[in-house]
CSV table of C-alpha atoms and ligand atoms in Angstrom, one decimal:
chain,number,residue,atom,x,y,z
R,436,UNK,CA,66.1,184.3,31.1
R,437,UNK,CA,66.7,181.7,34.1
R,438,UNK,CA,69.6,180.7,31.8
R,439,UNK,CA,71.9,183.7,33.6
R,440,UNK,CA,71.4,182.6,37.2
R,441,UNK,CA,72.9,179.1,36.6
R,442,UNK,CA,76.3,178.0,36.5
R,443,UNK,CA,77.5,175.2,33.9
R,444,UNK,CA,77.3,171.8,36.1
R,445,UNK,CA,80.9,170.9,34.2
R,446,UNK,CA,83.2,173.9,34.3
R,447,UNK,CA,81.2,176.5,36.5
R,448,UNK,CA,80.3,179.0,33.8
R,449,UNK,CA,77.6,181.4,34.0
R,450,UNK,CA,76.2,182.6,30.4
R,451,UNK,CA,74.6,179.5,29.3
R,452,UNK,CA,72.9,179.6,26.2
R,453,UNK,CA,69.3,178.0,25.9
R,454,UNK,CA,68.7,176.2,22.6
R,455,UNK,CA,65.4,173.9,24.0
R,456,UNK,CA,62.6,174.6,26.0
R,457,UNK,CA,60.5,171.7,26.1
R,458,UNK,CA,58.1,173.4,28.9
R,459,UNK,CA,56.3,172.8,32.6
R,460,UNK,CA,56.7,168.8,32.7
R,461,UNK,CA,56.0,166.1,35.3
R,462,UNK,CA,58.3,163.6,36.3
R,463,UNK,CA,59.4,161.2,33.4
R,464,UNK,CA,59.8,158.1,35.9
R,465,UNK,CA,56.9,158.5,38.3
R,466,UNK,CA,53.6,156.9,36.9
R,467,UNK,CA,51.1,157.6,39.6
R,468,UNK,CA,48.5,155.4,40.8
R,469,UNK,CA,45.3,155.1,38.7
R,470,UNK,CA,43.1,156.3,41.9
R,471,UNK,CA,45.4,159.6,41.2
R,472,UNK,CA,43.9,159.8,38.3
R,473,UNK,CA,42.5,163.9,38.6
R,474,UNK,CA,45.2,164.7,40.8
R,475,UNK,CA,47.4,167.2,39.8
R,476,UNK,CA,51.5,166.1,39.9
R,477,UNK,CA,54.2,168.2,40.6
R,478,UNK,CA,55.8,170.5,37.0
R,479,UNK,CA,59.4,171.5,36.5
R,480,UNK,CA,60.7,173.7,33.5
R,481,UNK,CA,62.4,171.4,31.3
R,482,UNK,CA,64.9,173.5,29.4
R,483,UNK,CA,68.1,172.8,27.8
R,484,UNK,CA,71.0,174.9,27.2
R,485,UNK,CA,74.4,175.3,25.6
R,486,UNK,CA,78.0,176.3,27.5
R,487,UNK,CA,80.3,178.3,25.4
R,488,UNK,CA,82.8,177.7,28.3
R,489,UNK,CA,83.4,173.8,27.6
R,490,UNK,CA,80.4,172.9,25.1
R,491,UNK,CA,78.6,170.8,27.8
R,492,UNK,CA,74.8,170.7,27.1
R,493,UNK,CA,72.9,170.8,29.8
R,494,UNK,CA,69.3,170.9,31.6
R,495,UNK,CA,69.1,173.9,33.9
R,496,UNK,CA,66.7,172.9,36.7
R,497,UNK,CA,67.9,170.6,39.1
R,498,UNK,CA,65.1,168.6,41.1
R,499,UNK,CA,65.4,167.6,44.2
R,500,UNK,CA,67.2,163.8,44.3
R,501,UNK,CA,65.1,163.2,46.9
R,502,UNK,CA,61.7,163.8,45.3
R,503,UNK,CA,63.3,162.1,41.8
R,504,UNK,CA,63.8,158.8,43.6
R,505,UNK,CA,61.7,158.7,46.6
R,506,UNK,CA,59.6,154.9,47.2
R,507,UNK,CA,57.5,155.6,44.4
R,508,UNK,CA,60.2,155.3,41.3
R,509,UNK,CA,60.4,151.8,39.7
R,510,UNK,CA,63.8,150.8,41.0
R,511,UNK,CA,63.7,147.3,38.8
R,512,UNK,CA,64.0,148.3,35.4
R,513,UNK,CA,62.9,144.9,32.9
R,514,UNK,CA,66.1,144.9,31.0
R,515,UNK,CA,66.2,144.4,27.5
R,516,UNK,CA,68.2,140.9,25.7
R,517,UNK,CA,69.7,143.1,24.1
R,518,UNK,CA,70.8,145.2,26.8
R,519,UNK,CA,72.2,142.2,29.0
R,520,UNK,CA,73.7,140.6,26.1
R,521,UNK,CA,75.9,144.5,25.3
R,522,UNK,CA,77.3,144.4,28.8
R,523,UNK,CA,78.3,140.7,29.1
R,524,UNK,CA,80.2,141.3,25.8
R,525,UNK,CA,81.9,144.5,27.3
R,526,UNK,CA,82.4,142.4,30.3
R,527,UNK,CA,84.4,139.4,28.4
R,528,UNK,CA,86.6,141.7,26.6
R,529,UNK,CA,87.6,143.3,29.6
R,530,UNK,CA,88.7,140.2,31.2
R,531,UNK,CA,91.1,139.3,28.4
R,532,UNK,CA,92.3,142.7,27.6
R,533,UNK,CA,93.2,143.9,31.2
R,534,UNK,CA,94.1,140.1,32.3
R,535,UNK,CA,91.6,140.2,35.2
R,536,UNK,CA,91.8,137.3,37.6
R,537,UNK,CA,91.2,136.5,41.6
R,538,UNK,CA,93.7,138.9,42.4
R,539,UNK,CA,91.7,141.4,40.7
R,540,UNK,CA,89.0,144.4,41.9
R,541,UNK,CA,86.1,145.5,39.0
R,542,UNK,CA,83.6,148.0,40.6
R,543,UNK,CA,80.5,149.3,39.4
R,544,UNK,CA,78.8,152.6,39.7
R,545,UNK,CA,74.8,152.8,39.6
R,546,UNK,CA,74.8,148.4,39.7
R,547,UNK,CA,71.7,148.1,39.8
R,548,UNK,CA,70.6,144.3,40.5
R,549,UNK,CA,73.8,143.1,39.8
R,550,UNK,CA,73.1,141.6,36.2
R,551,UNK,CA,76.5,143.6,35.2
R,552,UNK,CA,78.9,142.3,37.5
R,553,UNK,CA,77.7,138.7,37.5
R,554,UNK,CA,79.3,137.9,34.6
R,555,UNK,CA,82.4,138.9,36.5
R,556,UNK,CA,81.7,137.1,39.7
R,557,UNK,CA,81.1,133.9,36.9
R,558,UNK,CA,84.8,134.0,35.9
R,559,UNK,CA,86.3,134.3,39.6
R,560,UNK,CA,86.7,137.9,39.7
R,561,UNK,CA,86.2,139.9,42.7
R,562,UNK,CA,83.5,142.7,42.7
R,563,UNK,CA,82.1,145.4,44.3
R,564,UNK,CA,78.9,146.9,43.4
R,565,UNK,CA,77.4,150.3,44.3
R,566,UNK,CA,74.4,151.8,44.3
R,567,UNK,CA,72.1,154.1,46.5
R,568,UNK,CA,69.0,151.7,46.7
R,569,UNK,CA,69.2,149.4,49.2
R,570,UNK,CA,66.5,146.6,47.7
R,571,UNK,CA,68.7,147.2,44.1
R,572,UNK,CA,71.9,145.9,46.4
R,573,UNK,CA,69.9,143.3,48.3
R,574,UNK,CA,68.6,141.9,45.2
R,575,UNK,CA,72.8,141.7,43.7
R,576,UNK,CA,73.8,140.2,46.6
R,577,UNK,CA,71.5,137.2,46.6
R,578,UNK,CA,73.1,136.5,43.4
R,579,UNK,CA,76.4,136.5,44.7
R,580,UNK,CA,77.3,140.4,43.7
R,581,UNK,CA,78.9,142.3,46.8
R,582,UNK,CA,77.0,145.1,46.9
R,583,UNK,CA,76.9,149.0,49.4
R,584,UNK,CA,74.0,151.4,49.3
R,585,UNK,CA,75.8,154.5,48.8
R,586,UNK,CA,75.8,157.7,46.9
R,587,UNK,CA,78.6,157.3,44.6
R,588,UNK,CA,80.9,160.5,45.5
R,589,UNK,CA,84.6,161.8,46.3
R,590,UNK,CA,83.9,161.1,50.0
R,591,UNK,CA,82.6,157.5,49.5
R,592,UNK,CA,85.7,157.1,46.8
R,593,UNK,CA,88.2,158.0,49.2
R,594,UNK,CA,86.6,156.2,52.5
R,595,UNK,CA,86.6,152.9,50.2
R,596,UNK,CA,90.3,153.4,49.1
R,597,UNK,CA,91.2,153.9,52.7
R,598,UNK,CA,89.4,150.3,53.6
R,599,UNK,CA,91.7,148.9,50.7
R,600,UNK,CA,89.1,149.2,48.1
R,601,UNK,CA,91.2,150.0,44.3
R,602,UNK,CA,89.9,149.5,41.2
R,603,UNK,CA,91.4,147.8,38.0
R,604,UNK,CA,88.0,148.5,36.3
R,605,UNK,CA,85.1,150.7,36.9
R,606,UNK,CA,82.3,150.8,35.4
R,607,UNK,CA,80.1,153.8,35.0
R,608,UNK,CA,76.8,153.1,32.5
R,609,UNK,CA,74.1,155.6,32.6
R,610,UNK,CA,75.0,157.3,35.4
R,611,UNK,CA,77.7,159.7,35.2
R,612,UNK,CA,74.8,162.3,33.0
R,613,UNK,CA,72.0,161.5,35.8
R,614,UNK,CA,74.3,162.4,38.7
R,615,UNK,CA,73.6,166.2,40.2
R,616,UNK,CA,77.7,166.9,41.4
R,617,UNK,CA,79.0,165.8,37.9
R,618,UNK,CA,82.3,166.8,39.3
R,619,UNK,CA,82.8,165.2,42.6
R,620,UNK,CA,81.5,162.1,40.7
R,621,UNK,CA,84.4,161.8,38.6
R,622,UNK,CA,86.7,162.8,41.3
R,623,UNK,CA,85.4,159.9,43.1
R,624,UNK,CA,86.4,157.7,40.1
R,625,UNK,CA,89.7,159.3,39.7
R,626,UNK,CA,90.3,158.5,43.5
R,627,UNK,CA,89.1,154.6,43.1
R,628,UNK,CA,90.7,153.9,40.5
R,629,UNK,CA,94.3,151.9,40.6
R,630,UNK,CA,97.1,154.0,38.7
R,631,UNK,CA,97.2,151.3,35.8
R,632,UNK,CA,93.4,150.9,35.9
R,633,UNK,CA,90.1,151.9,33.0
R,634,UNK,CA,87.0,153.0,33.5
R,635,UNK,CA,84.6,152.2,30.9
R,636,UNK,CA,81.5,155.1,31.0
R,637,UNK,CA,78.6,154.9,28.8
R,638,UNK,CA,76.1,157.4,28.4
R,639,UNK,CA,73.8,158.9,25.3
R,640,UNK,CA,75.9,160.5,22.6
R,641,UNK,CA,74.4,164.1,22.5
R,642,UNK,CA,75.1,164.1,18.7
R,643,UNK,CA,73.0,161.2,17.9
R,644,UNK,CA,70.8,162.9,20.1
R,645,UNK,CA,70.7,166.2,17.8
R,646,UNK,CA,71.3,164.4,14.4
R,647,UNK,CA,68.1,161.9,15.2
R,648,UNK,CA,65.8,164.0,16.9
R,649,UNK,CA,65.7,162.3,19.9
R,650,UNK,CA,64.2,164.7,21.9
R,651,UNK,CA,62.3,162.8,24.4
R,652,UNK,CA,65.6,161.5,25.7
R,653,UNK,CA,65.5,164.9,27.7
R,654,UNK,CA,63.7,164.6,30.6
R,655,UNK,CA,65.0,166.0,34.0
R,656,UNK,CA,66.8,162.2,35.7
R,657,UNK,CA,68.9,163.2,32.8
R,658,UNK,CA,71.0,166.4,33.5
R,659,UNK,CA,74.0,166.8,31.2
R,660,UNK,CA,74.1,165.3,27.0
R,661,UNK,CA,78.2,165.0,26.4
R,662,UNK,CA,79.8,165.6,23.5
R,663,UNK,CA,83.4,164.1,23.1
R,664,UNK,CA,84.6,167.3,23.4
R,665,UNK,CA,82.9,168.1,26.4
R,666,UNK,CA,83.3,165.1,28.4
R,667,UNK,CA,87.6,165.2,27.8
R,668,UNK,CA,87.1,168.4,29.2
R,669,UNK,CA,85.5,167.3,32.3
R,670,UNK,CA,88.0,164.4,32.8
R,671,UNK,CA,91.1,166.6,32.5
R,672,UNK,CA,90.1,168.3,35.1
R,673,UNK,CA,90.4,165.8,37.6
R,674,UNK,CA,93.2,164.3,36.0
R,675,UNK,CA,91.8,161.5,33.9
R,676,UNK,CA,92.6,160.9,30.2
R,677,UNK,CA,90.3,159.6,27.4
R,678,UNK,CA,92.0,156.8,25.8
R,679,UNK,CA,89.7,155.0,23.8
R,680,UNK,CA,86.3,155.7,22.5
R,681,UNK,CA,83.4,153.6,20.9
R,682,UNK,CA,80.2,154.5,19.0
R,683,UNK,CA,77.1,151.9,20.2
R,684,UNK,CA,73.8,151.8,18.6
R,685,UNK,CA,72.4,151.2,22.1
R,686,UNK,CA,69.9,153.6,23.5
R,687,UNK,CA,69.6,155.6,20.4
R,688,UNK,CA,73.4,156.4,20.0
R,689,UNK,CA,75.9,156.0,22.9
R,690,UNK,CA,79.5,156.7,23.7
R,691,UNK,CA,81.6,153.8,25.6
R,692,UNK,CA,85.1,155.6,26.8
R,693,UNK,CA,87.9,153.7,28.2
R,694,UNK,CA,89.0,156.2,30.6
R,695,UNK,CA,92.7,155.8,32.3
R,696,UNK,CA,95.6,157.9,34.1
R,697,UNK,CA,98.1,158.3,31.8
R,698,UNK,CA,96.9,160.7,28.5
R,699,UNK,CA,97.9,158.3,25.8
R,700,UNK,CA,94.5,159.2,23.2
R,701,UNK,CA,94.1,156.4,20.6
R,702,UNK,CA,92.8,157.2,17.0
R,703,UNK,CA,89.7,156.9,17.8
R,704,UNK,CA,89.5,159.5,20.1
R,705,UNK,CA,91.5,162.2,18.2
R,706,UNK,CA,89.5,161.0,14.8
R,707,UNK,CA,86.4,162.1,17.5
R,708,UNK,CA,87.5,165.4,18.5
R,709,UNK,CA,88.4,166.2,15.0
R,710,UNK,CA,85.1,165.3,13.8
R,711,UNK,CA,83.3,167.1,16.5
R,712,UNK,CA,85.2,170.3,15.8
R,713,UNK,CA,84.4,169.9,12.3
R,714,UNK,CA,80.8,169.7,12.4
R,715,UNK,CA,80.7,172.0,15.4
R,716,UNK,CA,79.6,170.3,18.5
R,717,UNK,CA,81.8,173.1,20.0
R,718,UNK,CA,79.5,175.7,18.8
R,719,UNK,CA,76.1,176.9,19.9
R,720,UNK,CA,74.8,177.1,16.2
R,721,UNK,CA,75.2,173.5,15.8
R,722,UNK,CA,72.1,173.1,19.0
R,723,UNK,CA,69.9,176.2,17.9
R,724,UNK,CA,68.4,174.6,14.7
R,725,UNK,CA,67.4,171.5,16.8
R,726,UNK,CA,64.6,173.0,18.5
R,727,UNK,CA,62.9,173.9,15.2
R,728,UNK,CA,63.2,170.2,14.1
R,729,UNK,CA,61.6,169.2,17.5
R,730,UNK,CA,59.0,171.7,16.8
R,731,UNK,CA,58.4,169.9,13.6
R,732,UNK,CA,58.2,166.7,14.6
R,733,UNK,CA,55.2,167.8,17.2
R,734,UNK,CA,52.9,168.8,14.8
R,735,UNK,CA,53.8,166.2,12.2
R,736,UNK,CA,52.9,163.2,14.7
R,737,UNK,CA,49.9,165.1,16.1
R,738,UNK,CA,48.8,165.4,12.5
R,739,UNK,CA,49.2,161.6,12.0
R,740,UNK,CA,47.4,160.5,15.4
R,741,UNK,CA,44.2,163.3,14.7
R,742,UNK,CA,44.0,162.0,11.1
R,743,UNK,CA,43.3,158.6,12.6
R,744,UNK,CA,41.5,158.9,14.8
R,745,UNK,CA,39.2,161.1,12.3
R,746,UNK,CA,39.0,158.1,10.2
R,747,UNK,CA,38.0,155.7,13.3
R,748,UNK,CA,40.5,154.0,13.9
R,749,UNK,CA,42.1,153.2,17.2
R,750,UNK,CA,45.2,153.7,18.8
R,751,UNK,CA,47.1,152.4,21.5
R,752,UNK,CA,50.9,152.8,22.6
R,753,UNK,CA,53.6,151.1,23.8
R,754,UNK,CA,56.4,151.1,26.5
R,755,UNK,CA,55.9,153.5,29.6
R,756,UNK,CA,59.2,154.1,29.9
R,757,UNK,CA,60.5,157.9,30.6
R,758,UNK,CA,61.2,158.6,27.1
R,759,UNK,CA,57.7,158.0,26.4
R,760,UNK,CA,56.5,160.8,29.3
R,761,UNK,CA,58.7,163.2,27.4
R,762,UNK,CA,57.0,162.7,23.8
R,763,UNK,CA,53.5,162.3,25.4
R,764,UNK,CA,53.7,165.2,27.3
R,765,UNK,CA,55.6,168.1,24.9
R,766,UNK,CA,53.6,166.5,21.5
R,767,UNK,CA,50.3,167.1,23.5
R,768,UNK,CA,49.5,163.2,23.4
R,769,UNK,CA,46.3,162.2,25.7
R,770,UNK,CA,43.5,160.1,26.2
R,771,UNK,CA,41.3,161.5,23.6
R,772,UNK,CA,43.9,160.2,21.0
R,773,UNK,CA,45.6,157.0,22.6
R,774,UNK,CA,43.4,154.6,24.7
R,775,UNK,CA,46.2,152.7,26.6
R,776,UNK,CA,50.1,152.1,26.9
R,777,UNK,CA,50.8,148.7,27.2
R,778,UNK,CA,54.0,147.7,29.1
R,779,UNK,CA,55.3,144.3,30.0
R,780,UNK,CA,56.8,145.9,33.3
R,781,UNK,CA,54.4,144.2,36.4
R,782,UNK,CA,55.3,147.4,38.2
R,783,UNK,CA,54.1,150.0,35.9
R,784,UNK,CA,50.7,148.1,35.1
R,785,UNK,CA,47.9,149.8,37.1
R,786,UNK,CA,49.4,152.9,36.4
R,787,UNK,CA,48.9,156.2,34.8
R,788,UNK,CA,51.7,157.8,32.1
R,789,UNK,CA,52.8,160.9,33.7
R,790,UNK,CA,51.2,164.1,33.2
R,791,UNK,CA,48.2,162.6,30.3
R,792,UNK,CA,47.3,159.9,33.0
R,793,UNK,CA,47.3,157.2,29.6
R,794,UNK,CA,46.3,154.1,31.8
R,795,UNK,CA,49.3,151.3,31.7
R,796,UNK,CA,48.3,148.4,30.9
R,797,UNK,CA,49.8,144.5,30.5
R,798,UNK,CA,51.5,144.1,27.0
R,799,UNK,CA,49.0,140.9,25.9
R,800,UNK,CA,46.2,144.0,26.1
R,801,UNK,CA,48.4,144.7,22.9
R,802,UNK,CA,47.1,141.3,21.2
R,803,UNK,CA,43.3,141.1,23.3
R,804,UNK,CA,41.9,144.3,22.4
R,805,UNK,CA,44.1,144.9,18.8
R,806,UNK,CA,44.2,148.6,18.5
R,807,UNK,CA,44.7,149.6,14.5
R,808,UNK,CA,47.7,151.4,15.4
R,809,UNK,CA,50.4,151.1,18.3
R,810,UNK,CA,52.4,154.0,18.8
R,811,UNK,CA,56.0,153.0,19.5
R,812,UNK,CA,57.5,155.1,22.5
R,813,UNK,CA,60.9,153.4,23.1
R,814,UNK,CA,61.8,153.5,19.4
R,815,UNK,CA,65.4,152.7,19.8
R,816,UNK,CA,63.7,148.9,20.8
R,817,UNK,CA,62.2,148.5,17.5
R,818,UNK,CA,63.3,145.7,16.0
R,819,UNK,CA,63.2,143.9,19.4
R,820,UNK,CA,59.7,144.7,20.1
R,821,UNK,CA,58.2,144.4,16.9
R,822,UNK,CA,59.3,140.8,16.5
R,823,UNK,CA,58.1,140.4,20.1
R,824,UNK,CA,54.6,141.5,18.1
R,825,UNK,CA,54.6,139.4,15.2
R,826,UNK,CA,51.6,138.2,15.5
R,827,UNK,CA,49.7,141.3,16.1
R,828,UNK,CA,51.2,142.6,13.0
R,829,UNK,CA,50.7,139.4,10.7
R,830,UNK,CA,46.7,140.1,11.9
R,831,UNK,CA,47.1,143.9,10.1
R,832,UNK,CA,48.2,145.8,13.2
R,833,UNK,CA,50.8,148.7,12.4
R,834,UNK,CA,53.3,150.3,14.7
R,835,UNK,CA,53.7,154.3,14.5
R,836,UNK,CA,57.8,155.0,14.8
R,837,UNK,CA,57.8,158.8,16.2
R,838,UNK,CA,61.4,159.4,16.0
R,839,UNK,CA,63.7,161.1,13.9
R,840,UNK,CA,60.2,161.5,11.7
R,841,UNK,CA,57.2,160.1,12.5
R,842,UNK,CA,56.2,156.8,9.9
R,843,UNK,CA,54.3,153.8,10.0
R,844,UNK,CA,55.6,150.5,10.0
F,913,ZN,ZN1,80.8,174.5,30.9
């Protein structure tokens, strides 16, 4: 088993456990070109695993950064409402809660465009933004977001302190489980940060994860799927406390931490851990049974699409987004069953879903060509998409939900 040659990226453990194996798979991010379209891509193992050493679960193959975001990945995601309207309410109680003011510093790791730290700039508030794609920074700094292209490390951490650079608040959204040297990462935020300072980190809550079914939010941009338990392991290590913890519905179940120097655990962390322990996130057991329920789930929703299609009808999906090249690709979903993804992304249309080469299309091709049945990839945007298809559905069009169990809505 591969499993024995790797080391757990958190505490350096060999003896993984696998609990997942969701095969050879392309790239979740990279949709080529529709002139690719009988070209074969590049296939890594996709296979998840357990560490009885600190309960981190974990992908085990690495690829190569440089292959996983070359030219070709779409850089500008299209952010959802919702999304932008989650982080400017994070945003506004961090200014009141931590006092923040000109004399301030609020940094943000993996920025992006900038549509984080504007709110700050909005109020006064002095920012730095950083993230490793240049056009990502020169897009944040034309709306007024300071902004370095860098590879968010220890080294980086400690040249910026030496220029002056300390943190009252960092932020760390989707990143910290995407980045290969987990543990130089949060040394780098441990260094940044001011004595008295948070970091807030968001990433997917690996029990929602398990508990929901949400397997296609494995794909291999996304290395490590904390647990509380793991993740306060992880930050110990390098000297950082867990204070304060939130549950978000966002992205099918996420964790917000509020991450400081001094180990002063609120309820709501303890309350965590206590649960955790309880139901056994500590455990391998608690993982095995997943991959069953994964199993399930395939044949249950390529049951559903054959059946249509048997009785004529037409299909089509929706949202090329990576968790969508995870389902496609492990359910066995192609062009013989779905005719199109529609996407309002301008970047993705033209393109081919990875792996089935699906064709992406414009998201009016939802309304101009009316498939019977829409298959919904980013699920965890339902109610925001479907009321964004009203109309479609009004006519008689239905929406297939594949996750926790596939349905029809
Ligand atoms: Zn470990």
């Amino acid at each position: 088993m591969a499993a024995a040659t790797h080391r757990c990226r958190s505490c350096g453990e060999t003896g993984l456990v696998p609990v997942l194996d969701l095969g050879l798979t392309p790239l979740a991010d990279r949709m080529p070109p529709a002139s690719h379209v009988d070209r074969d891509e590049p296939r890594f193992p996709l296979e998840v695993a357990f560490c009885p050493g600190c309960s981190l679960v974990q992908i085990l193959e690495t690829v190569d950064p440089g292959l996983l975001f070359d030219a070709d990945y779409p850089y500008f995601s299209s952010f959802s409402r919702y999304l932008l309207e989650h982080s400017r309410a994070n945003v506004l109680d961090l200014i009141e809660a931590r006092r923040l003011g000109p004399g301030s510093l609020v940094v943000e790791l993996a920025s992006n465009d900038g549509y984080l730290l504007k709110n700050y700039v909005e109020h006064g508030i002095p920012v730095l933004g950083i993230d490793p794609v240049p056009a990502l920074c020169e897009a944040a700094e034309k709306i007024g977001v300071r902004s370095r292209a860098e590879f968010f490390g220890l080294d980086v951490a400690r040249r910026l302190a030496g220029e002056g650079f300390r943190a009252d608040v960092i932020h760390a959204n989707n990143v910290l489980a995407h980045v290969a040297d987990t543990n130089g990462f949060v040394a780098g935020i441990a260094a940044l940060l001011k004595d008295d300072g948070v970091a807030s980190i968001e990433f997917p809550y690996v029990r929602d994860l398990i508990d929901h079914c949400e397997f296609d939010t494995i794909y291999h941009e996304h290395l490590c799927y904390f647990s509380v338990t793991a993740v306060d392991k992880l930050l110990r290590r390098h000297g950082l406390y867990l204070n304060d913890i939130r549950r978000l519905p966002i992205h099918g179940g996420s964790l917000r931490l509020y991450v400081g120097k001094r180990d002063e655990p609120g309820a709501a962390v303890r309350n965590l851990l206590a649960e955790e322990a309880a139901l056994g996130l500590d455990r391998v057991d608690y993982y095995r049974e997943f991959s069953a329920r994964v199993a399930g789930l395939k044949s249950q929703l390529l049951a559903l699409l054959r059946r249509l299609k048997a009785e004529g009808k037409t299909i089509a999906a929706y949202g090329a987004a990576a968790k969508g090249s995870t389902l496609i690709n492990y359910v066995g979903i192609g062009r013989e069953l779905v005719d199109f993804v529609a996407d309002r992304n301008v970047h993705k249309q033209g393109r081919l879903m990875p792996g089935q080469k699906i064709p992406i299309v414009a998201a009016e091709e939802i309304a101009a060509r009316r498939p019977d049945y829409v298959l919904l990839l980013p699920w965890n945007l339902e109610s925001e998409i479907l009321a964004q298809e009203s109309a479609y559905r009004a006519a008689g069009g239905k929406f297939i939900i594949p996750v926790p169990v596939p349905r029809v809505a």
